[in-house]
Amino acid sequence: MKRGSDVGGQQHIPIEVVSKTYVRYSYDYHSLGMIETSTRWVRREDYENFKQKKTAMETAESHQKEQITEYLRTHYLEAWMSLFTEVRRNKKAIWSRLRELGIPVC
């Protein structure tokens, strides 16, 4: 395998060779209130494993949220909505009703 030129004391491998084994992975993070993007080269195999696990986690999380939502809807929605049967459908009226019930509002 022929290596690229020596720059700054480091050998550089041609991009064609690197891209067979590695992929570029970018992610966003916060630094001092700003969103920054970082890009790294990671082994292709590691990246594929990461994507599979991330997909599995997102699927499980989504399923869990759906189950919680359905449980809350089934057990509490009707009772919650009944608290507002006599209330006009605007923000001020709803917040007044919440205060009457002793539920803290922002």
XYZ file of C-alpha atoms in Angstrom:
106
model
C 0.000 0.000 0.000
C 1.453 3.305 -1.053
C 1.184 6.053 1.522
C 0.641 9.738 0.839
C 3.222 12.413 1.396
C 4.766 13.031 4.770
C 3.270 16.270 6.152
C 4.277 17.597 9.539
C 5.961 14.324 10.470
C 2.789 12.286 9.886
C 2.104 9.813 7.142
C -1.202 10.406 5.350
C -3.105 7.533 3.806
C -4.956 8.315 0.566
C -8.702 8.870 1.034
C -9.560 5.969 -1.288
C -7.805 3.554 1.064
C -9.250 5.089 4.233
C -12.834 5.088 2.955
C -12.759 1.304 2.465
C -12.159 0.738 6.175
C -13.485 3.913 7.781
C -16.506 6.200 7.490
C -16.874 9.812 8.512
C -19.201 10.290 11.451
C -20.470 13.747 12.396
C -22.339 14.749 15.514
C -23.488 17.986 17.094
C -22.666 19.105 20.611
C -23.002 22.269 22.682
C -19.978 24.350 23.605
C -20.355 27.638 25.475
C -23.946 27.971 24.308
C -23.112 27.360 20.666
C -23.881 24.269 18.632
C -20.706 22.772 17.232
C -20.305 19.907 14.780
C -17.521 17.396 15.145
C -16.483 14.962 12.431
C -14.401 11.871 13.085
C -13.230 8.859 11.133
C -14.527 5.635 12.699
C -14.143 2.041 11.662
C -16.940 1.008 9.319
C -17.745 -2.066 11.439
C -18.035 0.009 14.623
C -20.253 2.533 12.856
C -22.596 -0.205 11.584
C -22.862 -1.655 15.110
C -23.570 1.827 16.468
C -26.322 2.414 13.883
C -27.985 -0.925 14.688
C -27.939 -0.281 18.430
C -29.139 3.289 17.986
C -32.041 2.116 15.815
C -32.963 -0.591 18.335
C -32.848 1.931 21.189
C -34.977 4.471 19.302
C -37.516 1.771 18.427
C -37.733 0.611 22.052
C -38.024 4.213 23.274
C -40.784 4.960 20.779
C -42.668 1.808 21.765
C -42.344 2.706 25.442
C -43.692 6.229 24.824
C -46.645 4.795 22.900
C -47.428 2.415 25.761
C -47.250 5.196 28.365
C -49.425 7.482 26.244
C -52.023 4.754 25.767
C -52.037 3.960 29.494
C -52.507 7.610 30.433
C -55.202 8.083 27.810
C -57.088 5.003 28.977
C -56.875 5.722 32.704
C -56.831 9.512 33.013
C -57.969 11.401 29.907
C -61.706 11.247 30.567
C -61.329 12.319 34.208
C -58.921 15.121 33.259
C -61.176 16.469 30.510
C -64.201 16.385 32.814
C -62.472 19.020 34.972
C -62.843 21.469 32.081
C -66.421 20.791 30.895
C -67.669 24.189 32.092
C -64.563 26.118 31.008
C -64.270 28.194 27.847
C -61.585 26.952 25.475
C -59.026 29.706 25.859
C -55.754 29.877 27.725
C -56.866 32.378 30.367
C -59.973 30.384 31.323
C -58.054 27.114 31.479
C -55.292 28.622 33.628
C -57.914 30.089 35.980
C -59.485 26.646 36.341
C -56.096 25.089 37.068
C -55.476 27.679 39.816
C -58.928 26.922 41.303
C -57.947 23.262 41.460
C -54.661 24.138 43.166
C -52.569 22.957 40.235
C -49.495 25.186 39.846
C -49.150 26.978 36.525
C -46.180 28.865 35.153
